[in-house]
PDB file of C-alpha atoms in Angstrom:
ATOM      1  CA  UNK C 232       0.000   0.000   0.000  1.00 37.00           C
ATOM      2  CA  UNK C 233       1.487   3.337  -0.995  1.00 36.00           C
ATOM      3  CA  UNK C 234       1.120   6.043   1.629  1.00 35.00           C
ATOM      4  CA  UNK C 235      -0.377   9.280   0.340  1.00 32.00           C
ATOM      5  CA  UNK C 236       2.312  11.638   1.526  1.00 32.00           C
ATOM      6  CA  UNK C 237       5.673  12.768   0.281  1.00 34.00           C
ATOM      7  CA  UNK C 238       8.597  13.581   2.514  1.00 37.00           C
ATOM      8  CA  UNK C 239      11.054  16.261   1.488  1.00 38.00           C
ATOM      9  CA  UNK C 240      14.442  15.783   3.114  1.00 39.00           C
ATOM     10  CA  UNK C 241      17.150  18.329   3.862  1.00 36.00           C
ATOM     11  CA  UNK C 242      20.291  16.833   5.403  1.00 40.00           C
ATOM     12  CA  UNK C 243      23.995  17.356   4.711  1.00 40.00           C
ATOM     13  CA  UNK C 244      23.323  19.222   1.438  1.00 40.00           C
ATOM     14  CA  UNK C 245      21.039  16.426   0.271  1.00 42.00           C
ATOM     15  CA  UNK C 246      17.502  17.103  -0.857  1.00 44.00           C
ATOM     16  CA  UNK C 247      15.138  14.426  -2.010  1.00 49.00           C
ATOM     17  CA  UNK C 248      11.589  13.246  -2.435  1.00 45.00           C
ATOM     18  CA  UNK C 249      10.683  10.003  -0.730  1.00 48.00           C
ATOM     19  CA  UNK C 250       7.562   7.846  -1.011  1.00 45.00           C
ATOM     20  CA  UNK C 251       6.896   5.600   1.964  1.00 46.00           C
ATOM     21  CA  UNK C 252       4.907   2.410   1.545  1.00 42.00           C
ATOM     22  CA  UNK C 253       4.144  -0.705   3.549  1.00 45.00           C
ATOM     23  CA  UNK C 254       5.716  -3.984   2.466  1.00 43.00           C
ATOM     24  CA  UNK C 255       5.239  -6.964   4.726  1.00 44.00           C
ATOM     25  CA  UNK C 256       5.609  -5.813   8.307  1.00 42.00           C
ATOM     26  CA  UNK C 257       7.956  -2.897   7.944  1.00 42.00           C
ATOM     27  CA  UNK C 258       7.993   0.500   6.296  1.00 45.00           C
ATOM     28  CA  UNK C 259      10.046   0.883   3.139  1.00 46.00           C
ATOM     29  CA  UNK C 260      11.016   4.068   1.407  1.00 47.00           C
ATOM     30  CA  UNK C 261      11.217   4.830  -2.266  1.00 44.00           C
ATOM     31  CA  UNK C 262      13.654   7.620  -3.145  1.00 46.00           C
ATOM     32  CA  UNK C 263      12.600   9.496  -6.253  1.00 43.00           C
ATOM     33  CA  UNK C 264      15.615  11.768  -6.487  1.00 42.00           C
ATOM     34  CA  UNK C 265      18.550  12.913  -4.403  1.00 44.00           C
ATOM     35  CA  UNK C 266      20.661  16.013  -4.830  1.00 35.00           C
ATOM     36  CA  UNK C 267      24.120  16.294  -3.359  1.00 46.00           C
ATOM     37  CA  UNK C 268      26.631  18.988  -4.130  1.00 32.00           C
ATOM     38  CA  UNK C 269      24.768  20.071  -7.253  1.00 30.00           C
ATOM     39  CA  UNK C 270      24.747  16.585  -8.735  1.00 37.00           C
ATOM     40  CA  UNK C 271      21.457  14.740  -9.252  1.00 28.00           C
ATOM     41  CA  UNK C 272      21.822  11.085  -8.313  1.00 57.00           C
ATOM     42  CA  UNK C 273      18.752   9.266  -9.531  1.00 66.00           C
ATOM     43  CA  UNK C 274      17.928   5.996  -7.779  1.00 77.00           C
ATOM     44  CA  UNK C 275      18.162   2.598  -9.415  1.00 88.00           C
ATOM     45  CA  UNK C 276      21.864   2.688 -10.284  1.00 93.00           C
ATOM     46  CA  UNK C 277      23.367  -0.578 -11.489  1.00 96.00           C
ATOM     47  CA  UNK C 278      26.897  -1.291 -10.265  1.00 97.00           C
ATOM     48  CA  UNK C 279      28.933  -4.141 -11.727  1.00 98.00           C
ATOM     49  CA  UNK C 280      31.700  -5.632  -9.558  1.00 98.00           C
ATOM     50  CA  UNK C 281      34.392  -7.765 -11.144  1.00 97.00           C
ATOM     51  CA  UNK C 282      34.803 -11.254  -9.702  1.00 94.00           C
ATOM     52  CA  UNK C 283      38.600 -11.336  -9.754  1.00 94.00           C
ATOM     53  CA  UNK C 284      38.520 -14.698 -11.535  1.00 92.00           C
ATOM     54  CA  UNK C 285      38.606 -13.549 -15.146  1.00 92.00           C
ATOM     55  CA  UNK C 286      41.580 -12.564 -17.243  1.00 93.00           C
ATOM     56  CA  UNK C 287      41.775  -8.892 -18.157  1.00 95.00           C
ATOM     57  CA  UNK C 288      41.088  -9.529 -21.834  1.00 95.00           C
ATOM     58  CA  UNK C 289      38.076 -11.716 -21.062  1.00 95.00           C
ATOM     59  CA  UNK C 290      36.615  -9.147 -18.685  1.00 96.00           C
ATOM     60  CA  UNK C 291      37.186  -6.326 -21.173  1.00 97.00           C
ATOM     61  CA  UNK C 292      35.421  -8.282 -23.916  1.00 96.00           C
ATOM     62  CA  UNK C 293      32.383  -8.830 -21.703  1.00 96.00           C
ATOM     63  CA  UNK C 294      32.232  -5.260 -20.453  1.00 97.00           C
ATOM     64  CA  UNK C 295      32.612  -3.821 -23.950  1.00 96.00           C
ATOM     65  CA  UNK C 296      29.160  -5.087 -24.900  1.00 94.00           C
ATOM     66  CA  UNK C 297      27.337  -4.268 -21.655  1.00 97.00           C
ATOM     67  CA  UNK C 298      28.869  -1.059 -20.300  1.00 97.00           C
ATOM     68  CA  UNK C 299      26.298   1.223 -21.983  1.00 96.00           C
ATOM     69  CA  UNK C 300      23.688  -0.405 -19.690  1.00 95.00           C
ATOM     70  CA  UNK C 301      25.906  -0.224 -16.580  1.00 96.00           C
ATOM     71  CA  UNK C 302      26.230   2.887 -14.424  1.00 96.00           C
ATOM     72  CA  UNK C 303      29.450   2.010 -12.596  1.00 97.00           C
ATOM     73  CA  UNK C 304      32.098  -0.692 -12.980  1.00 98.00           C
ATOM     74  CA  UNK C 305      34.045  -1.689  -9.875  1.00 98.00           C
ATOM     75  CA  UNK C 306      37.375  -3.409 -10.402  1.00 98.00           C
ATOM     76  CA  UNK C 307      37.708  -5.728  -7.413  1.00 97.00           C
ATOM     77  CA  UNK C 308      40.939  -7.506  -8.226  1.00 97.00           C
ATOM     78  CA  UNK C 309      42.521  -8.583  -4.953  1.00 94.00           C
ATOM     79  CA  UNK C 310      45.289 -10.702  -6.486  1.00 95.00           C
ATOM     80  CA  UNK C 311      46.454  -8.206  -9.109  1.00 96.00           C
ATOM     81  CA  UNK C 312      49.340  -5.785  -8.662  1.00 97.00           C
ATOM     82  CA  UNK C 313      48.980  -2.040  -9.076  1.00 97.00           C
ATOM     83  CA  UNK C 314      50.547  -2.312 -12.520  1.00 97.00           C
ATOM     84  CA  UNK C 315      48.126  -5.064 -13.564  1.00 97.00           C
ATOM     85  CA  UNK C 316      45.138  -3.038 -12.400  1.00 98.00           C
ATOM     86  CA  UNK C 317      46.488  -0.007 -14.239  1.00 98.00           C
ATOM     87  CA  UNK C 318      46.765  -2.074 -17.423  1.00 98.00           C
ATOM     88  CA  UNK C 319      43.237  -3.396 -16.929  1.00 98.00           C
ATOM     89  CA  UNK C 320      41.886   0.154 -16.645  1.00 98.00           C
ATOM     90  CA  UNK C 321      43.731   1.170 -19.813  1.00 98.00           C
ATOM     91  CA  UNK C 322      42.286  -1.867 -21.587  1.00 97.00           C
ATOM     92  CA  UNK C 323      38.735  -0.960 -20.550  1.00 98.00           C
ATOM     93  CA  UNK C 324      39.167   2.664 -21.623  1.00 97.00           C
ATOM     94  CA  UNK C 325      40.556   1.538 -24.984  1.00 97.00           C
ATOM     95  CA  UNK C 326      37.433  -0.577 -25.527  1.00 96.00           C
ATOM     96  CA  UNK C 327      35.238   2.479 -25.036  1.00 97.00           C
ATOM     97  CA  UNK C 328      34.404   2.414 -21.333  1.00 98.00           C
ATOM     98  CA  UNK C 329      34.263   6.010 -20.003  1.00 98.00           C
ATOM     99  CA  UNK C 330      36.715   6.582 -17.122  1.00 98.00           C
ATOM    100  CA  UNK C 331      33.834   8.233 -15.255  1.00 97.00           C
ATOM    101  CA  UNK C 332      32.198   4.815 -14.907  1.00 97.00           C
ATOM    102  CA  UNK C 333      35.220   3.058 -13.395  1.00 98.00           C
ATOM    103  CA  UNK C 334      35.785   2.635  -9.659  1.00 98.00           C
ATOM    104  CA  UNK C 335      38.851   0.783  -8.392  1.00 98.00           C
ATOM    105  CA  UNK C 336      38.764  -1.200  -5.184  1.00 98.00           C
ATOM    106  CA  UNK C 337      41.383  -0.340  -2.565  1.00 97.00           C
ATOM    107  CA  UNK C 338      44.043   1.190  -4.860  1.00 97.00           C
ATOM    108  CA  UNK C 339      43.526   4.937  -4.564  1.00 98.00           C
ATOM    109  CA  UNK C 340      46.904   5.489  -6.202  1.00 97.00           C
ATOM    110  CA  UNK C 341      45.870   3.674  -9.381  1.00 98.00           C
ATOM    111  CA  UNK C 342      42.499   5.441  -9.413  1.00 98.00           C
ATOM    112  CA  UNK C 343      44.289   8.788  -9.190  1.00 98.00           C
ATOM    113  CA  UNK C 344      46.836   8.227 -11.958  1.00 97.00           C
ATOM    114  CA  UNK C 345      44.230   6.747 -14.332  1.00 98.00           C
ATOM    115  CA  UNK C 346      41.804   9.610 -13.633  1.00 97.00           C
ATOM    116  CA  UNK C 347      38.817   7.299 -13.147  1.00 98.00           C
ATOM    117  CA  UNK C 348      35.667   8.041 -11.154  1.00 97.00           C
ATOM    118  CA  UNK C 349      36.784   6.831  -7.780  1.00 97.00           C
ATOM    119  CA  UNK C 350      38.032   4.284  -5.305  1.00 98.00           C
ATOM    120  CA  UNK C 351      36.121   1.830  -3.139  1.00 98.00           C
ATOM    121  CA  UNK C 352      37.546   1.004   0.282  1.00 98.00           C
ATOM    122  CA  UNK C 353      37.290  -2.157   2.378  1.00 96.00           C
ATOM    123  CA  UNK C 354      37.986  -2.819   6.065  1.00 93.00           C
ATOM    124  CA  UNK C 355      41.679  -3.372   5.296  1.00 94.00           C
ATOM    125  CA  UNK C 356      42.016  -0.209   3.196  1.00 97.00           C
ATOM    126  CA  UNK C 357      43.276   3.223   4.159  1.00 97.00           C
ATOM    127  CA  UNK C 358      40.863   5.310   6.280  1.00 97.00           C
ATOM    128  CA  UNK C 359      38.164   7.104   4.299  1.00 98.00           C
ATOM    129  CA  UNK C 360      39.096  10.466   5.804  1.00 97.00           C
ATOM    130  CA  UNK C 361      42.739  10.154   4.754  1.00 98.00           C
ATOM    131  CA  UNK C 362      41.845   9.139   1.200  1.00 98.00           C
ATOM    132  CA  UNK C 363      39.381  12.033   0.866  1.00 97.00           C
ATOM    133  CA  UNK C 364      42.004  14.499   2.062  1.00 97.00           C
ATOM    134  CA  UNK C 365      44.743  13.165  -0.194  1.00 97.00           C
ATOM    135  CA  UNK C 366      42.792  12.366  -3.375  1.00 97.00           C
ATOM    136  CA  UNK C 367      40.311  15.220  -3.503  1.00 95.00           C
ATOM    137  CA  UNK C 368      39.067  14.506  -7.028  1.00 95.00           C
ATOM    138  CA  UNK C 369      38.059  10.907  -6.352  1.00 97.00           C
ATOM    139  CA  UNK C 370      34.614   9.665  -5.415  1.00 97.00           C
ATOM    140  CA  UNK C 371      35.223   7.518  -2.340  1.00 97.00           C
ATOM    141  CA  UNK C 372      32.999   4.643  -1.303  1.00 97.00           C
ATOM    142  CA  UNK C 373      33.249   2.176   1.548  1.00 97.00           C
ATOM    143  CA  UNK C 374      31.963  -1.335   2.286  1.00 98.00           C
ATOM    144  CA  UNK C 375      29.963  -1.559   5.527  1.00 97.00           C
ATOM    145  CA  UNK C 376      28.140  -4.314   7.379  1.00 96.00           C
ATOM    146  CA  UNK C 377      26.492  -2.468  10.262  1.00 97.00           C
ATOM    147  CA  UNK C 378      24.936   0.857  11.203  1.00 97.00           C
ATOM    148  CA  UNK C 379      28.021   1.817  13.209  1.00 97.00           C
ATOM    149  CA  UNK C 380      30.319   1.223  10.226  1.00 97.00           C
ATOM    150  CA  UNK C 381      27.960   3.152   7.936  1.00 98.00           C
ATOM    151  CA  UNK C 382      27.833   6.122  10.304  1.00 97.00           C
ATOM    152  CA  UNK C 383      31.625   6.179  10.664  1.00 97.00           C
ATOM    153  CA  UNK C 384      32.022   6.092   6.876  1.00 97.00           C
ATOM    154  CA  UNK C 385      29.612   9.010   6.529  1.00 97.00           C
ATOM    155  CA  UNK C 386      31.328  10.999   9.290  1.00 98.00           C
ATOM    156  CA  UNK C 387      34.705  10.500   7.607  1.00 97.00           C
ATOM    157  CA  UNK C 388      33.371  11.865   4.335  1.00 97.00           C
ATOM    158  CA  UNK C 389      32.509   8.805   2.241  1.00 97.00           C
ATOM    159  CA  UNK C 390      30.403   9.639  -0.808  1.00 96.00           C
ATOM    160  CA  UNK C 391      28.470   6.358  -0.625  1.00 97.00           C
ATOM    161  CA  UNK C 392      28.527   2.959   1.075  1.00 97.00           C
ATOM    162  CA  UNK C 393      27.964  -0.570  -0.185  1.00 98.00           C
ATOM    163  CA  UNK C 394      25.962  -2.600   2.351  1.00 98.00           C
ATOM    164  CA  UNK C 395      25.328  -6.328   2.419  1.00 95.00           C
ATOM    165  CA  UNK C 396      24.941  -9.077   1.953  1.00 94.00           C
ATOM    166  CA  UNK C 397      21.194  -8.634   1.548  1.00 97.00           C
ATOM    167  CA  UNK C 398      20.236 -12.154   0.461  1.00 95.00           C
ATOM    168  CA  UNK C 399      21.942 -15.522   0.790  1.00 88.00           C
ATOM    169  CA  UNK C 400      24.801 -15.836  -1.644  1.00 79.00           C
ATOM    170  CA  UNK C 401      27.367 -18.489  -2.562  1.00 76.00           C
ATOM    171  CA  UNK C 402      30.168 -15.987  -1.979  1.00 73.00           C
ATOM    172  CA  UNK C 403      29.193 -15.772   1.732  1.00 71.00           C
ATOM    173  CA  UNK C 404      28.392 -19.397   2.674  1.00 74.00           C
ATOM    174  CA  UNK C 405      27.064 -19.930   6.166  1.00 76.00           C
ATOM    175  CA  UNK C 406      26.619 -16.243   6.927  1.00 84.00           C
ATOM    176  CA  UNK C 407      23.157 -14.950   7.764  1.00 90.00           C
ATOM    177  CA  UNK C 408      22.043 -12.293   5.244  1.00 91.00           C
ATOM    178  CA  UNK C 409      21.308  -8.753   6.427  1.00 94.00           C
ATOM    179  CA  UNK C 410      17.846  -8.666   4.830  1.00 96.00           C
ATOM    180  CA  UNK C 411      15.596  -5.872   3.608  1.00 97.00           C
ATOM    181  CA  UNK C 412      14.583  -4.616   7.053  1.00 97.00           C
ATOM    182  CA  UNK C 413      18.199  -3.924   8.018  1.00 97.00           C
ATOM    183  CA  UNK C 414      18.841  -2.341   4.609  1.00 98.00           C
ATOM    184  CA  UNK C 415      15.872  -0.042   5.169  1.00 97.00           C
ATOM    185  CA  UNK C 416      17.126   0.857   8.650  1.00 97.00           C
ATOM    186  CA  UNK C 417      20.630   1.675   7.397  1.00 97.00           C
ATOM    187  CA  UNK C 418      19.311   3.680   4.441  1.00 96.00           C
ATOM    188  CA  UNK C 419      17.117   5.825   6.669  1.00 96.00           C
ATOM    189  CA  UNK C 420      19.849   6.329   9.265  1.00 97.00           C
ATOM    190  CA  UNK C 421      22.479   7.932   7.036  1.00 97.00           C
ATOM    191  CA  UNK C 422      22.318  10.649   4.401  1.00 96.00           C
ATOM    192  CA  UNK C 423      24.763   9.318   1.811  1.00 96.00           C
ATOM    193  CA  UNK C 424      23.647   6.800  -0.828  1.00 96.00           C
ATOM    194  CA  UNK C 425      23.498   3.139   0.149  1.00 97.00           C
ATOM    195  CA  UNK C 426      24.264   0.575  -2.551  1.00 97.00           C
ATOM    196  CA  UNK C 427      23.019  -2.931  -1.761  1.00 98.00           C
ATOM    197  CA  UNK C 428      24.986  -6.076  -2.588  1.00 97.00           C
ATOM    198  CA  UNK C 429      24.670  -9.812  -2.123  1.00 96.00           C
ATOM    199  CA  UNK C 430      22.338 -12.315  -3.750  1.00 95.00           C
ATOM    200  CA  UNK C 431      20.443  -9.649  -5.674  1.00 97.00           C
ATOM    201  CA  UNK C 432      18.695 -11.010  -8.747  1.00 96.00           C
ATOM    202  CA  UNK C 433      16.570  -9.216 -11.338  1.00 96.00           C
ATOM    203  CA  UNK C 434      13.311 -10.312  -9.717  1.00 93.00           C
ATOM    204  CA  UNK C 435      14.192  -8.961  -6.250  1.00 95.00           C
ATOM    205  CA  UNK C 436      16.119  -5.867  -7.325  1.00 94.00           C
ATOM    206  CA  UNK C 437      13.031  -3.639  -7.200  1.00 91.00           C
ATOM    207  CA  UNK C 438      12.384  -4.712  -3.585  1.00 94.00           C
ATOM    208  CA  UNK C 439      15.951  -3.729  -2.708  1.00 96.00           C
ATOM    209  CA  UNK C 440      15.503  -0.258  -4.168  1.00 94.00           C
ATOM    210  CA  UNK C 441      12.141  -0.012  -2.442  1.00 93.00           C
ATOM    211  CA  UNK C 442      13.872  -0.642   0.869  1.00 95.00           C
ATOM    212  CA  UNK C 443      15.880   2.550   0.389  1.00 95.00           C
ATOM    213  CA  UNK C 444      18.970   1.491  -1.542  1.00 96.00           C
ATOM    214  CA  UNK C 445      20.160   4.021  -4.073  1.00 94.00           C
ATOM    215  CA  UNK C 446      21.404   1.229  -6.303  1.00 96.00           C
ATOM    216  CA  UNK C 447      22.388  -2.416  -6.503  1.00 97.00           C
ATOM    217  CA  UNK C 448      25.776  -4.055  -6.992  1.00 97.00           C
ATOM    218  CA  UNK C 449      26.024  -7.326  -8.919  1.00 97.00           C
ATOM    219  CA  UNK C 450      28.899  -9.733  -9.586  1.00 96.00           C
ATOM    220  CA  UNK C 451      28.175 -13.266 -10.780  1.00 94.00           C
ATOM    221  CA  UNK C 452      24.560 -12.406 -11.571  1.00 96.00           C
ATOM    222  CA  UNK C 453      25.938 -10.665 -14.659  1.00 97.00           C
ATOM    223  CA  UNK C 454      29.511 -11.828 -15.194  1.00 96.00           C
ATOM    224  CA  UNK C 455      28.583 -15.448 -14.457  1.00 94.00           C
ATOM    225  CA  UNK C 456      25.515 -15.429 -16.684  1.00 96.00           C
ATOM    226  CA  UNK C 457      25.422 -17.346 -19.960  1.00 95.00           C
ATOM    227  CA  UNK C 458      24.316 -14.141 -21.649  1.00 97.00           C
ATOM    228  CA  UNK C 459      25.658 -11.129 -19.675  1.00 97.00           C
ATOM    229  CA  UNK C 460      23.895  -8.568 -21.877  1.00 97.00           C
ATOM    230  CA  UNK C 461      20.532 -10.274 -21.403  1.00 97.00           C
ATOM    231  CA  UNK C 462      21.160 -10.408 -17.652  1.00 97.00           C
ATOM    232  CA  UNK C 463      21.924  -6.674 -17.554  1.00 97.00           C
ATOM    233  CA  UNK C 464      18.768  -5.918 -19.511  1.00 97.00           C
ATOM    234  CA  UNK C 465      16.723  -7.989 -17.058  1.00 97.00           C
ATOM    235  CA  UNK C 466      18.110  -6.056 -14.112  1.00 97.00           C
ATOM    236  CA  UNK C 467      17.381  -2.798 -15.910  1.00 94.00           C
ATOM    237  CA  UNK C 468      13.824  -3.895 -16.665  1.00 93.00           C
ATOM    238  CA  UNK C 469      13.011  -4.684 -13.046  1.00 91.00           C
ATOM    239  CA  UNK C 470      14.728  -1.552 -11.758  1.00 88.00           C
ATOM    240  CA  UNK C 471      12.775   0.663 -14.158  1.00 83.00           C
ATOM    241  CA  UNK C 472       9.455  -0.828 -12.962  1.00 76.00           C
ATOM    242  CA  UNK C 473      10.233   0.446  -9.466  1.00 66.00           C
ATOM    243  CA  UNK C 474       9.635   4.043 -10.581  1.00 56.00           C
ATOM    244  CA  UNK C 475       6.352   3.655 -12.384  1.00 53.00           C
ATOM    245  CA  UNK C 476       4.475   5.677  -9.786  1.00 39.00           C
TER     246      UNK C 476
END
């Protein structure tokens, strides 16, 4: 049931319009638009995260055909050296991927010298505050798994957080998923965008956005699909339905 009121938010230079509606036994929010620092960040962003299992050439070939449908591409390559990640970025750019779509995990130095969109930090990475102070032109995101971590990331100046895992996923065997209620709680408790990750499939992606996430992050759901382009289009289709209000 969609509630018949609209909430206008003003917090930390962010203004938005939010629909609240009841789903199951908890209140979800549906963000229609968010403005931060003069930039309009529409909800429903699709983030692709590399799996770290594919060769650079193979990954570039796959991304070449799907990047027009992807908003951001995260290079999560834990076993690669700085030089190898640099070469991967150059390969993607040479295949037509705009640098503004590329976010590099952990390696702020590589993100800086390649002039890509930003860097995404993990628990083992440099502190958000230090990276923001040193690399002023980079968008800086941070992985979080609790409200406390999300609030610390926001206080230190993170531009967004990735929160999960939302659903059960093979990459996190035996770990209890966070679920939509916790996602909704986190999203309403901080002012920066929350990107949801973990077990998100096309059919449940709209529910994730409805719970307050600004976007979804997908790995094997796209890169492990038999037809990656078809998978991307399915995600896009379900995400677009979320805003038919």
